[in-house]
Amino acid sequence: MKLHLKLYLKLCHMEFYKLWHRKAFMIGSMFTILTMLFYFQVVLTGGEISTVNGVKYYGKEAVKVNRRITESYRGELTDQKAEQIIAEYGFPSVVEYDYPGWRDANYLNGFVTKYLSDGSYSSWDDYTVPTRLYAIKDTVAGELEKAMGGRVPFAYTRGWEAFLDVLQTGMVLASILLIMAVSIVFAEESQTKMLPLAFTTQEGKGKVVWAKITAGFILTIIVYGAVVLSAIVPSAIVFGLDGGNCPLSMALDKNLRTGHVFKMDWMPVQTFAGIVLGAGLLAMLLLSALTMCVSAHCKSNFGAVAAAAAVWGMPLLIQITCGGLGYFLTSCMPMLLVMTDLVYELILWERVGLVVAVDLPLLILCVEESCRIYKGSRE
């Protein structure tokens, strides 16, 4: 038994080494992480703006200012705090051509303006300058309070929004990376004509196929972990991850309408982030299984990569044209399951359990099909 286990682990190590040390994978991994960090630095951090006492702050400096001024107001959202914020910072009123949001706002008065005032902002040419502050009970925040059975938590939550944003970008890039890396796991031996030789060895009679599958899944989990760390570490360092218990709708800066408050809207943002992480892991594992299944059917690396890429991208095209059952089934596929808005939609309509019920059997089926095809290629 120990001998068989030792032999199996040796095969897993060999197969993992072949996947890990390919130049394309190493270059793709560096590109994925650097792109995520670039997106975080330039788009998310660089786009921050804060105005305090007439002084404008940009980028990381704006984040520091917003975190500092919010600290004294964190806790429960109250009418008194809202009045103090407006008394201290006033209502924002300045917009600029082709720039998003109020240009003279900070995190505090921007929040109060959006949820507790008569002001509104859709775009630089469609906005209403706020002039009046409403009591919480007369706003959508009051509806959240009733639904939650208590005060609405308040804190600086931009870190959660940034984390989920950069995580989605990283998951899409990681999906492309996995297609390039895992699609050769079976196809390479067919291309190099080494498949008959593999089955002449003692190991080739059954252990090789499971070693390949194990190596593929281990690589997938490592890539997933690297993407999560590359998203959460900079978000925690720069923005912080305060306010994990804050309502999802407010933490992600979503538009709320009176009379249209759903259970999703008061879900803690940290709970939602956990579900997104779980959906992302399921999507990556399913993509790996689908890709290995495609690889087992292909005779060349290029054909395996092209076919796996088509399988990955096709659900998006189908979802654009389909509704009903077709829309739901495509939502279960790896390309769409890493999208934050789609996960939000699945939770809203209580379909997360159905997604798991579809994806887990499909994953197992793909693994079994890979084994069947590979073992049947002994000519």
Tab-separated table of C-alpha atoms in Angstrom:
chain	number	residue	atom	x	y	z
A	1	MET	CA	0.000	0.000	0.000
A	2	LYS	CA	2.770	2.424	0.968
A	3	LEU	CA	4.641	1.505	-2.219
A	4	HIS	CA	1.607	2.287	-4.377
A	5	LEU	CA	1.037	5.586	-2.571
A	6	LYS	CA	4.679	6.544	-2.955
A	7	LEU	CA	4.533	5.686	-6.663
A	8	TYR	CA	1.327	7.695	-7.096
A	9	LEU	CA	2.802	10.753	-5.337
A	10	LYS	CA	5.900	10.486	-7.512
A	11	LEU	CA	3.736	10.486	-10.640
A	12	CYS	CA	1.739	13.465	-9.353
A	13	HIS	CA	4.961	15.362	-8.746
A	14	MET	CA	6.199	14.592	-12.249
A	15	GLU	CA	2.941	15.658	-13.899
A	16	PHE	CA	2.715	18.808	-11.793
A	17	TYR	CA	6.321	19.673	-12.634
A	18	LYS	CA	5.524	19.446	-16.350
A	19	LEU	CA	2.609	21.846	-15.994
A	20	TRP	CA	4.247	24.254	-13.570
A	21	HIS	CA	7.552	24.712	-15.389
A	22	ARG	CA	6.206	25.486	-18.838
A	23	LYS	CA	7.414	28.911	-19.964
A	24	ALA	CA	3.933	29.854	-21.156
A	25	PHE	CA	2.507	29.185	-17.705
A	26	MET	CA	5.221	31.117	-15.893
A	27	ILE	CA	4.870	34.112	-18.208
A	28	GLY	CA	1.074	33.936	-18.026
A	29	SER	CA	1.171	33.818	-14.218
A	30	MET	CA	3.362	36.903	-14.014
A	31	PHE	CA	1.152	38.704	-16.538
A	32	THR	CA	-1.991	37.855	-14.550
A	33	ILE	CA	-0.659	39.114	-11.218
A	34	LEU	CA	0.970	42.224	-12.697
A	35	THR	CA	-2.213	43.086	-14.588
A	36	MET	CA	-4.249	42.743	-11.400
A	37	LEU	CA	-1.860	44.996	-9.487
A	38	PHE	CA	-1.812	47.514	-12.350
A	39	TYR	CA	-5.613	47.573	-12.453
A	40	PHE	CA	-5.756	48.010	-8.691
A	41	GLN	CA	-3.199	50.812	-8.650
A	42	VAL	CA	-4.258	52.786	-11.727
A	43	VAL	CA	-8.008	52.224	-12.009
A	44	LEU	CA	-9.191	51.605	-8.445
A	45	THR	CA	-6.730	53.559	-6.314
A	46	GLY	CA	-5.919	56.173	-8.947
A	47	GLY	CA	-9.596	56.973	-9.461
A	48	GLU	CA	-10.224	57.921	-5.828
A	49	ILE	CA	-10.974	61.559	-4.989
A	50	SER	CA	-11.800	63.297	-1.726
A	51	THR	CA	-12.511	66.941	-0.884
A	52	VAL	CA	-12.163	68.196	2.680
A	53	ASN	CA	-12.354	71.900	3.565
A	54	GLY	CA	-11.939	72.859	-0.074
A	55	VAL	CA	-8.761	70.812	-0.510
A	56	LYS	CA	-8.835	68.023	-3.095
A	57	TYR	CA	-6.977	64.771	-2.570
A	58	TYR	CA	-6.368	62.105	-5.202
A	59	GLY	CA	-5.336	58.452	-5.308
A	60	LYS	CA	-3.867	56.913	-2.158
A	61	GLU	CA	-3.931	60.253	-0.398
A	62	ALA	CA	-7.695	60.459	-0.971
A	63	VAL	CA	-8.117	56.941	0.435
A	64	LYS	CA	-6.149	57.880	3.573
A	65	VAL	CA	-8.240	61.027	4.072
A	66	ASN	CA	-11.542	59.168	3.579
A	67	ARG	CA	-10.507	56.439	6.015
A	68	ARG	CA	-9.421	59.023	8.592
A	69	ILE	CA	-12.564	61.167	8.496
A	70	THR	CA	-14.861	58.108	8.500
A	71	GLU	CA	-13.261	56.582	11.582
A	72	SER	CA	-15.026	58.939	14.007
A	73	TYR	CA	-18.431	58.168	12.442
A	74	ARG	CA	-18.195	54.406	12.195
A	75	GLY	CA	-20.719	52.317	14.071
A	76	GLU	CA	-24.452	52.728	13.639
A	77	LEU	CA	-25.921	55.115	11.079
A	78	THR	CA	-28.025	57.731	12.860
A	79	ASP	CA	-29.750	60.992	11.962
A	80	GLN	CA	-27.409	62.831	14.296
A	81	LYS	CA	-24.327	61.527	12.480
A	82	ALA	CA	-25.817	62.450	9.099
A	83	GLU	CA	-26.528	65.997	10.327
A	84	GLN	CA	-23.003	66.322	11.722
A	85	ILE	CA	-21.485	65.156	8.430
A	86	ILE	CA	-23.396	67.729	6.389
A	87	ALA	CA	-22.697	70.453	8.956
A	88	GLU	CA	-18.977	69.692	8.751
A	89	TYR	CA	-18.526	68.973	5.034
A	90	GLY	CA	-21.671	70.300	3.343
A	91	PHE	CA	-23.456	68.849	0.325
A	92	PRO	CA	-21.427	68.174	-2.832
A	93	SER	CA	-22.496	70.113	-5.920
A	94	VAL	CA	-19.695	70.106	-8.499
A	95	VAL	CA	-19.603	67.809	-11.527
A	96	GLU	CA	-17.201	67.787	-14.461
A	97	TYR	CA	-17.631	66.796	-18.077
A	98	ASP	CA	-16.935	63.097	-18.631
A	99	TYR	CA	-15.900	62.508	-15.013
A	100	PRO	CA	-17.936	60.181	-12.774
A	101	GLY	CA	-19.444	61.266	-9.477
A	102	TRP	CA	-19.412	64.488	-7.494
A	103	ARG	CA	-16.024	66.147	-7.836
A	104	ASP	CA	-16.197	67.967	-4.499
A	105	ALA	CA	-17.378	65.042	-2.355
A	106	ASN	CA	-15.678	62.830	0.170
A	107	TYR	CA	-16.777	59.400	1.379
A	108	LEU	CA	-18.969	60.798	4.155
A	109	ASN	CA	-20.995	63.496	2.421
A	110	GLY	CA	-21.143	61.378	-0.738
A	111	PHE	CA	-22.774	58.574	1.235
A	112	VAL	CA	-25.255	60.877	2.965
A	113	THR	CA	-26.115	62.570	-0.330
A	114	LYS	CA	-26.851	59.272	-2.039
A	115	TYR	CA	-28.994	57.655	0.627
A	116	LEU	CA	-30.348	60.441	2.868
A	117	SER	CA	-30.886	63.522	0.688
A	118	ASP	CA	-32.970	64.825	-2.205
A	119	GLY	CA	-29.908	64.850	-4.467
A	120	SER	CA	-29.149	62.303	-7.155
A	121	TYR	CA	-26.390	61.566	-9.645
A	122	SER	CA	-26.617	59.425	-12.790
A	123	SER	CA	-24.021	61.104	-15.010
A	124	TRP	CA	-22.285	64.436	-15.488
A	125	ASP	CA	-25.302	65.736	-17.465
A	126	ASP	CA	-28.031	64.041	-15.394
A	127	TYR	CA	-27.934	65.005	-11.742
A	128	THR	CA	-29.779	66.918	-9.029
A	129	VAL	CA	-27.807	69.018	-6.560
A	130	PRO	CA	-28.828	68.068	-2.992
A	131	THR	CA	-30.411	70.749	-0.833
A	132	ARG	CA	-32.271	68.816	1.841
A	133	LEU	CA	-31.404	66.097	4.345
A	134	TYR	CA	-34.063	63.496	5.111
A	135	ALA	CA	-34.568	61.562	8.324
A	136	ILE	CA	-33.472	57.947	8.044
A	137	LYS	CA	-37.007	56.674	8.614
A	138	ASP	CA	-38.175	58.522	5.486
A	139	THR	CA	-35.557	56.970	3.187
A	140	VAL	CA	-34.584	53.600	1.809
A	141	ALA	CA	-32.120	53.341	4.718
A	142	GLY	CA	-35.168	53.300	6.998
A	143	GLU	CA	-36.533	50.335	5.045
A	144	LEU	CA	-33.232	48.561	5.584
A	145	GLU	CA	-33.490	49.227	9.304
A	146	LYS	CA	-36.957	47.703	9.454
A	147	ALA	CA	-35.843	44.665	7.453
A	148	MET	CA	-32.710	44.179	9.572
A	149	GLY	CA	-34.519	44.792	12.852
A	150	GLY	CA	-31.940	47.336	14.013
A	151	ARG	CA	-29.656	50.188	13.047
A	152	VAL	CA	-27.742	50.091	9.777
A	153	PRO	CA	-23.988	49.583	10.373
A	154	PHE	CA	-21.767	52.285	8.891
A	155	ALA	CA	-18.048	52.238	8.088
A	156	TYR	CA	-15.576	52.851	5.276
A	157	THR	CA	-16.253	49.896	2.963
A	158	ARG	CA	-14.370	50.808	-0.206
A	159	GLY	CA	-11.935	47.982	0.537
A	160	TRP	CA	-14.627	45.356	-0.046
A	161	GLU	CA	-15.696	46.976	-3.297
A	162	ALA	CA	-12.092	47.156	-4.511
A	163	PHE	CA	-11.413	43.549	-3.472
A	164	LEU	CA	-14.412	42.162	-5.371
A	165	ASP	CA	-13.625	44.313	-8.399
A	166	VAL	CA	-9.988	43.258	-8.751
A	167	LEU	CA	-10.901	39.658	-7.834
A	168	GLN	CA	-13.283	39.442	-10.792
A	169	THR	CA	-10.576	40.773	-13.117
A	170	GLY	CA	-8.108	38.259	-11.745
A	171	MET	CA	-10.516	35.326	-12.095
A	172	VAL	CA	-11.093	36.073	-15.772
A	173	LEU	CA	-7.341	36.261	-16.408
A	174	ALA	CA	-6.770	33.110	-14.326
A	175	SER	CA	-9.354	31.267	-16.418
A	176	ILE	CA	-7.384	32.037	-19.583
A	177	LEU	CA	-4.183	30.984	-17.836
A	178	LEU	CA	-5.685	27.658	-16.747
A	179	ILE	CA	-6.960	26.923	-20.246
A	180	MET	CA	-3.437	27.415	-21.596
A	181	ALA	CA	-1.835	25.325	-18.844
A	182	VAL	CA	-4.252	22.446	-18.249
A	183	SER	CA	-5.372	21.848	-21.841
A	184	ILE	CA	-2.089	20.077	-22.648
A	185	VAL	CA	-2.315	17.634	-19.738
A	186	PHE	CA	-3.546	14.773	-21.981
A	187	ALA	CA	-3.183	16.189	-25.482
A	188	GLU	CA	0.590	16.579	-25.277
A	189	GLU	CA	1.217	12.824	-25.191
A	190	SER	CA	-0.963	12.338	-28.268
A	191	GLN	CA	0.890	15.097	-30.087
A	192	THR	CA	4.341	13.718	-29.222
A	193	LYS	CA	3.255	10.110	-29.938
A	194	MET	CA	4.215	9.119	-26.386
A	195	LEU	CA	0.792	7.759	-25.447
A	196	PRO	CA	1.490	4.091	-26.403
A	197	LEU	CA	4.746	4.225	-24.456
A	198	ALA	CA	2.978	5.536	-21.341
A	199	PHE	CA	0.743	2.477	-21.255
A	200	THR	CA	3.659	0.026	-21.548
A	201	THR	CA	5.024	1.057	-18.165
A	202	GLN	CA	3.891	-0.326	-14.832
A	203	GLU	CA	2.550	3.124	-13.923
A	204	GLY	CA	0.639	3.550	-17.178
A	205	LYS	CA	-2.015	0.983	-16.399
A	206	GLY	CA	-4.132	3.321	-14.314
A	207	LYS	CA	-2.122	5.561	-12.076
A	208	VAL	CA	-0.946	7.992	-14.768
A	209	VAL	CA	-4.401	9.273	-15.599
A	210	TRP	CA	-5.216	10.036	-11.968
A	211	ALA	CA	-1.814	11.626	-11.443
A	212	LYS	CA	-2.506	13.944	-14.386
A	213	ILE	CA	-5.944	14.863	-13.049
A	214	THR	CA	-4.602	15.445	-9.549
A	215	ALA	CA	-1.790	17.638	-10.896
A	216	GLY	CA	-4.305	19.641	-12.911
A	217	PHE	CA	-6.509	20.295	-9.880
A	218	ILE	CA	-3.533	21.149	-7.651
A	219	LEU	CA	-2.361	23.694	-10.218
A	220	THR	CA	-5.897	25.098	-10.356
A	221	ILE	CA	-6.073	25.558	-6.574
A	222	ILE	CA	-2.648	27.244	-6.524
A	223	VAL	CA	-3.661	29.662	-9.290
A	224	TYR	CA	-6.940	30.382	-7.488
A	225	GLY	CA	-5.123	31.042	-4.215
A	226	ALA	CA	-2.612	33.346	-5.902
A	227	VAL	CA	-5.406	35.380	-7.488
A	228	VAL	CA	-7.302	35.693	-4.189
A	229	LEU	CA	-4.166	36.828	-2.361
A	230	SER	CA	-3.309	39.287	-5.143
A	231	ALA	CA	-6.768	40.794	-4.722
A	232	ILE	CA	-7.229	40.801	-0.965
A	233	VAL	CA	-3.747	41.833	0.205
A	234	PRO	CA	-3.513	45.193	-1.634
A	235	SER	CA	-7.180	45.913	-0.865
A	236	ALA	CA	-6.589	45.335	2.843
A	237	ILE	CA	-3.367	47.362	2.894
A	238	VAL	CA	-4.576	50.391	0.913
A	239	PHE	CA	-8.329	50.574	1.576
A	240	GLY	CA	-8.712	48.358	4.615
A	241	LEU	CA	-11.479	45.802	5.055
A	242	ASP	CA	-13.545	47.625	7.633
A	243	GLY	CA	-17.318	47.343	7.756
A	244	GLY	CA	-17.652	43.690	6.863
A	245	ASN	CA	-21.043	43.670	8.601
A	246	CYS	CA	-22.353	46.616	6.563
A	247	PRO	CA	-25.278	46.028	4.170
A	248	LEU	CA	-24.162	44.727	0.802
A	249	SER	CA	-26.148	47.296	-1.186
A	250	MET	CA	-24.482	50.231	0.567
A	251	ALA	CA	-21.022	48.672	0.745
A	252	LEU	CA	-21.005	48.125	-3.022
A	253	ASP	CA	-22.565	51.540	-3.682
A	254	LYS	CA	-25.654	50.128	-5.361
A	255	ASN	CA	-28.709	52.229	-6.115
A	256	LEU	CA	-31.592	51.488	-3.761
A	257	ARG	CA	-35.190	52.441	-4.454
A	258	THR	CA	-37.935	52.906	-1.888
A	259	GLY	CA	-40.277	49.934	-1.942
A	260	HIS	CA	-37.712	47.729	-3.700
A	261	VAL	CA	-35.543	46.487	-0.839
A	262	PHE	CA	-34.679	42.785	-1.023
A	263	LYS	CA	-33.080	40.368	1.428
A	264	MET	CA	-29.863	40.625	-0.575
A	265	ASP	CA	-29.631	44.347	0.158
A	266	TRP	CA	-28.968	43.882	3.902
A	267	MET	CA	-26.735	40.809	3.598
A	268	PRO	CA	-23.349	41.606	5.246
A	269	VAL	CA	-20.806	42.374	2.547
A	270	GLN	CA	-18.324	39.922	4.098
A	271	THR	CA	-20.886	37.127	3.706
A	272	PHE	CA	-21.366	38.019	0.063
A	273	ALA	CA	-17.604	38.088	-0.462
A	274	GLY	CA	-17.363	34.585	0.995
A	275	ILE	CA	-20.023	33.320	-1.427
A	276	VAL	CA	-18.201	34.985	-4.332
A	277	LEU	CA	-14.976	33.245	-3.280
A	278	GLY	CA	-16.767	29.897	-3.108
A	279	ALA	CA	-18.347	30.447	-6.522
A	280	GLY	CA	-14.951	31.386	-7.925
A	281	LEU	CA	-13.338	28.194	-6.594
A	282	LEU	CA	-16.158	26.079	-8.008
A	283	ALA	CA	-15.816	27.860	-11.360
A	284	MET	CA	-12.046	27.264	-11.477
A	285	LEU	CA	-12.349	23.571	-10.583
A	286	LEU	CA	-15.115	23.040	-13.131
A	287	LEU	CA	-13.101	24.869	-15.798
A	288	SER	CA	-10.124	22.631	-15.031
A	289	ALA	CA	-12.280	19.493	-15.314
A	290	LEU	CA	-13.854	20.673	-18.589
A	291	THR	CA	-10.443	21.564	-19.986
A	292	MET	CA	-8.963	18.163	-19.072
A	293	CYS	CA	-11.964	16.463	-20.668
A	294	VAL	CA	-11.387	18.444	-23.867
A	295	SER	CA	-7.670	17.659	-23.697
A	296	ALA	CA	-8.387	13.914	-23.529
A	297	HIS	CA	-10.375	14.184	-26.777
A	298	CYS	CA	-7.730	16.200	-28.665
A	299	LYS	CA	-4.634	15.045	-30.490
A	300	SER	CA	-2.639	18.288	-30.369
A	301	ASN	CA	-1.928	21.057	-27.881
A	302	PHE	CA	-3.198	23.773	-30.193
A	303	GLY	CA	-6.440	21.922	-30.828
A	304	ALA	CA	-6.949	21.377	-27.091
A	305	VAL	CA	-6.347	25.046	-26.260
A	306	ALA	CA	-8.656	26.233	-29.052
A	307	ALA	CA	-11.437	23.800	-28.133
A	308	ALA	CA	-11.190	24.548	-24.394
A	309	ALA	CA	-11.301	28.286	-25.095
A	310	ALA	CA	-14.431	27.780	-27.209
A	311	VAL	CA	-16.106	25.748	-24.445
A	312	TRP	CA	-15.208	28.460	-21.943
A	313	GLY	CA	-16.472	31.404	-24.005
A	314	MET	CA	-19.547	29.871	-25.627
A	315	PRO	CA	-21.889	30.280	-22.592
A	316	LEU	CA	-21.576	34.052	-22.868
A	317	LEU	CA	-22.809	33.995	-26.460
A	318	ILE	CA	-25.622	31.604	-25.549
A	319	GLN	CA	-26.745	33.703	-22.579
A	320	ILE	CA	-27.056	36.804	-24.752
A	321	THR	CA	-29.647	35.069	-26.925
A	322	CYS	CA	-31.351	32.737	-24.436
A	323	GLY	CA	-33.666	33.139	-21.482
A	324	GLY	CA	-35.279	30.872	-18.936
A	325	LEU	CA	-33.551	27.521	-18.458
A	326	GLY	CA	-30.856	28.335	-21.012
A	327	TYR	CA	-29.958	31.523	-19.146
A	328	PHE	CA	-29.713	29.664	-15.831
A	329	LEU	CA	-27.603	26.795	-17.211
A	330	THR	CA	-25.116	29.182	-18.821
A	331	SER	CA	-24.933	31.043	-15.500
A	332	CYS	CA	-23.533	27.844	-13.990
A	333	MET	CA	-20.589	27.819	-16.381
A	334	PRO	CA	-17.068	28.918	-15.343
A	335	MET	CA	-16.864	32.080	-17.461
A	336	LEU	CA	-19.984	33.637	-15.940
A	337	LEU	CA	-19.770	32.176	-12.443
A	338	VAL	CA	-16.764	34.399	-11.636
A	339	MET	CA	-18.777	37.555	-12.377
A	340	THR	CA	-19.756	39.387	-9.171
A	341	ASP	CA	-23.020	40.753	-10.572
A	342	LEU	CA	-24.121	37.286	-11.692
A	343	VAL	CA	-23.419	35.812	-8.254
A	344	TYR	CA	-25.455	38.686	-6.797
A	345	GLU	CA	-28.286	37.746	-9.144
A	346	LEU	CA	-28.085	34.047	-8.261
A	347	ILE	CA	-28.317	34.830	-4.550
A	348	LEU	CA	-31.145	37.287	-5.149
A	349	TRP	CA	-33.235	34.604	-6.873
A	350	GLU	CA	-32.052	31.904	-4.419
A	351	ARG	CA	-30.415	29.717	-7.054
A	352	VAL	CA	-27.000	29.150	-5.476
A	353	GLY	CA	-27.945	25.627	-4.358
A	354	LEU	CA	-29.133	24.782	-7.862
A	355	VAL	CA	-25.817	25.960	-9.302
A	356	VAL	CA	-23.911	23.620	-6.979
A	357	ALA	CA	-26.335	20.798	-7.852
A	358	VAL	CA	-25.552	21.314	-11.549
A	359	ASP	CA	-21.812	21.973	-11.374
A	360	LEU	CA	-20.632	19.226	-9.012
A	361	PRO	CA	-22.124	16.341	-11.064
A	362	LEU	CA	-20.822	17.986	-14.244
A	363	LEU	CA	-17.342	18.195	-12.713
A	364	ILE	CA	-17.405	14.521	-11.746
A	365	LEU	CA	-18.726	13.561	-15.179
A	366	CYS	CA	-15.886	15.442	-16.882
A	367	VAL	CA	-13.285	13.688	-14.731
A	368	GLU	CA	-14.778	10.261	-15.469
A	369	GLU	CA	-14.954	11.039	-19.185
A	370	SER	CA	-11.303	12.130	-19.180
A	371	CYS	CA	-10.302	8.816	-17.590
A	372	ARG	CA	-12.422	6.814	-20.018
A	373	ILE	CA	-11.085	8.531	-23.131
A	374	TYR	CA	-7.454	8.478	-21.989
A	375	LYS	CA	-7.540	4.826	-20.967
A	376	GLY	CA	-9.289	3.967	-24.220
A	377	SER	CA	-6.483	5.458	-26.290
A	378	ARG	CA	-4.178	2.460	-26.060
A	379	GLU	CA	-3.639	1.876	-29.731
